[in-house]
PDB file of C-alpha atoms in Angstrom:
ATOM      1  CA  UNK A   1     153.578 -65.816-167.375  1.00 57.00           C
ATOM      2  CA  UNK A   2     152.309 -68.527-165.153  1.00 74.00           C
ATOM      3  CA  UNK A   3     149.109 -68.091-163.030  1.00 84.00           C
ATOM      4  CA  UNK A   4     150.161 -66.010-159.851  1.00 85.00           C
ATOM      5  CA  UNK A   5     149.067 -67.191-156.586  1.00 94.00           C
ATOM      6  CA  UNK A   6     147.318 -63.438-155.697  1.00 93.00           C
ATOM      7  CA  UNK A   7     146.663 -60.464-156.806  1.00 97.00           C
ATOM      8  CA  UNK A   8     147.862 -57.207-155.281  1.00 98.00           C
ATOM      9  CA  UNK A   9     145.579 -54.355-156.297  1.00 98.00           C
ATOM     10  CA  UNK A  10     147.135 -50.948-155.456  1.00 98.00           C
ATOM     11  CA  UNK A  11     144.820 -48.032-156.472  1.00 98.00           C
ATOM     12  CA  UNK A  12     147.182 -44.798-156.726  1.00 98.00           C
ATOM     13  CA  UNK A  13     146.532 -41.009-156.749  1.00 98.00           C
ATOM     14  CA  UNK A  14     148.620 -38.618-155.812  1.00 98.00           C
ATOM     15  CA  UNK A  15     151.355 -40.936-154.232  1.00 98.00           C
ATOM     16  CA  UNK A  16     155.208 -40.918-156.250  1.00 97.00           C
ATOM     17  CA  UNK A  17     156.680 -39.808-153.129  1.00 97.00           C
ATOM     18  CA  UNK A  18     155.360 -43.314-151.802  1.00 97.00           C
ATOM     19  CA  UNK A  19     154.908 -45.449-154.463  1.00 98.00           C
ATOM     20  CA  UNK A  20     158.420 -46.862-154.915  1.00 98.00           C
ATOM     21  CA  UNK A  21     158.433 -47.863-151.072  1.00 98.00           C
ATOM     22  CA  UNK A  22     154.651 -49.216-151.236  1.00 98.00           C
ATOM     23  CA  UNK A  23     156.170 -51.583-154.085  1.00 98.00           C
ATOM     24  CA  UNK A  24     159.053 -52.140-152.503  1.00 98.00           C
ATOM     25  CA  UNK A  25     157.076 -53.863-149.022  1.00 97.00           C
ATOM     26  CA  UNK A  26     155.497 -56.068-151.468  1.00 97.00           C
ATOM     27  CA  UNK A  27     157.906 -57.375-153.657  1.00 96.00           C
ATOM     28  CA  UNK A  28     159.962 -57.862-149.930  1.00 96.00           C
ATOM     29  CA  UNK A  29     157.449 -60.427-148.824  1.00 93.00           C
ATOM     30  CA  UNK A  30     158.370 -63.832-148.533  1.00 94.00           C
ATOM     31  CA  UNK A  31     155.841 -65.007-150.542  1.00 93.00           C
ATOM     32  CA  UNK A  32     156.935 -64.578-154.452  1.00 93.00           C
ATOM     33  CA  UNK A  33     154.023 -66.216-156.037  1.00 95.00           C
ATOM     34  CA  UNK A  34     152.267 -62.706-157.030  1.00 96.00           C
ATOM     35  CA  UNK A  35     150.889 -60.154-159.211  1.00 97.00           C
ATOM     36  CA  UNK A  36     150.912 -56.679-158.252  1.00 98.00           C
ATOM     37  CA  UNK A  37     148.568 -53.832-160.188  1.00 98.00           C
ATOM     38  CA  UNK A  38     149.011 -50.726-159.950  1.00 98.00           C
ATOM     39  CA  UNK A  39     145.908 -48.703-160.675  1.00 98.00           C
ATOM     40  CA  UNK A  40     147.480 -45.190-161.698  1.00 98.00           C
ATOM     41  CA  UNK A  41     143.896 -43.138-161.166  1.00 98.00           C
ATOM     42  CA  UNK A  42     143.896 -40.157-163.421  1.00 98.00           C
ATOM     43  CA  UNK A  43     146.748 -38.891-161.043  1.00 98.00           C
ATOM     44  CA  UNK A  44     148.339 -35.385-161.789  1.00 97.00           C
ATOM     45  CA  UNK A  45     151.371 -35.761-160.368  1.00 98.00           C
ATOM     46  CA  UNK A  46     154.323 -38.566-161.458  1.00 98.00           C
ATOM     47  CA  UNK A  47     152.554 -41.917-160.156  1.00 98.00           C
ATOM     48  CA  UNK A  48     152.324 -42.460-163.459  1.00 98.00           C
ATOM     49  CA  UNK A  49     156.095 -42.460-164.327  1.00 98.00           C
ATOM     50  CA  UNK A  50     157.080 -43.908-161.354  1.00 98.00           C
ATOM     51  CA  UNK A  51     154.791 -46.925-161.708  1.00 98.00           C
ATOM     52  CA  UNK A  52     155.808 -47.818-165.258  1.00 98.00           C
ATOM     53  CA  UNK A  53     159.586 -47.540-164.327  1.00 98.00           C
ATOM     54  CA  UNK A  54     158.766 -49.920-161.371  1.00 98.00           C
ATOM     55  CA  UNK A  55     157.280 -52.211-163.906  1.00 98.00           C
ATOM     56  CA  UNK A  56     160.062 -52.101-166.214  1.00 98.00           C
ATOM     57  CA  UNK A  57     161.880 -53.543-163.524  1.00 96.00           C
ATOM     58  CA  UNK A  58     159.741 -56.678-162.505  1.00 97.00           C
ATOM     59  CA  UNK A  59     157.463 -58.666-164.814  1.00 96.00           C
ATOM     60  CA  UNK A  60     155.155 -59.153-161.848  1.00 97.00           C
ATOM     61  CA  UNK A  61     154.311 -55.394-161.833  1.00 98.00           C
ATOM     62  CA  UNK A  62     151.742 -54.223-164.070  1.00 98.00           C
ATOM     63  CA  UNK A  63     150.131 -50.589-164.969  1.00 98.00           C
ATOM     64  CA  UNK A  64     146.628 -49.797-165.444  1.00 98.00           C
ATOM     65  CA  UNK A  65     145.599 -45.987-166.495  1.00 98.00           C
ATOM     66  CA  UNK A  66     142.335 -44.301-165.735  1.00 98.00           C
ATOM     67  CA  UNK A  67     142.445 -41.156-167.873  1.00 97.00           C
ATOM     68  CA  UNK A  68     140.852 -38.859-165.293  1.00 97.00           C
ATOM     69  CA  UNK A  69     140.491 -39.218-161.581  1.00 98.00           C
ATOM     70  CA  UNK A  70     137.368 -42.349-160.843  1.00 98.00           C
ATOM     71  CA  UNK A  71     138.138 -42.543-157.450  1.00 97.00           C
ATOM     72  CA  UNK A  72     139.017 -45.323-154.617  1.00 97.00           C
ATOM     73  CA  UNK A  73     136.198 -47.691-155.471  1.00 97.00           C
ATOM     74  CA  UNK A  74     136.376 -47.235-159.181  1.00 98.00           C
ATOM     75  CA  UNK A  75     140.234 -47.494-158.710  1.00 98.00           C
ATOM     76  CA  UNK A  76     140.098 -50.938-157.231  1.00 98.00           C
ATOM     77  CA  UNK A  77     137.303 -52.385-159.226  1.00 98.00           C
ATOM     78  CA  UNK A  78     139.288 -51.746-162.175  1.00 98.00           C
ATOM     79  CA  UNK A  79     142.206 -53.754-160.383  1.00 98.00           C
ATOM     80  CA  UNK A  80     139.854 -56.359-159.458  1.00 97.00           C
ATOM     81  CA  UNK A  81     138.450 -56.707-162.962  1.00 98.00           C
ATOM     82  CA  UNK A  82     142.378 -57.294-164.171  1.00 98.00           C
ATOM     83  CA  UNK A  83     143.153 -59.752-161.374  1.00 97.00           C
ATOM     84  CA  UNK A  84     144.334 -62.894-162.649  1.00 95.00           C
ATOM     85  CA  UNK A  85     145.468 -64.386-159.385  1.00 93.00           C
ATOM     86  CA  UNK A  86     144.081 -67.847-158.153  1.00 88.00           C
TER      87      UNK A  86
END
């Protein structure tokens, strides 16, 4: 895969009744030229499963497991440390 333009970080906890629509705003943009991560942070729930589906679906989408909740911070550092947007 090419170099993407940016890099969306999405830190997630908690959130597969939202996820799918969060996704959904970004992949609407008009803007194509992206990555999006999605930081699935030790989350009990099915972010997890939701997120990887979501990826299955775009090649711009990837998943990134913490095994146990690190929090917001720790969430998005991990994203940021991923990033591979210009």
């Amino acid at each position: 895969m090419e170099r993407p333009y940016f890099t969306v970080v999405m830190p997630s906890y908690k959130v597969e009744r939202y996820l799918e629509k969060a996704v959904e705003c970004v992949r609407g943009q008009t803007c194509t030229d992206w990555e999006l991560l999605i930081v699935v942070d030790g989350s009990p729930d099915g972010t997890e499963s939701i997120a990887r589906q979501l990826a299955r679906t775009d090649r711009r989408i990837q998943v990134i497991c913490h095994d146990k909740n690190k929090g917001l911070s720790e969430a998005r550092n991990t994203g940021i440390r991923a990033a591979s947007g210009k």
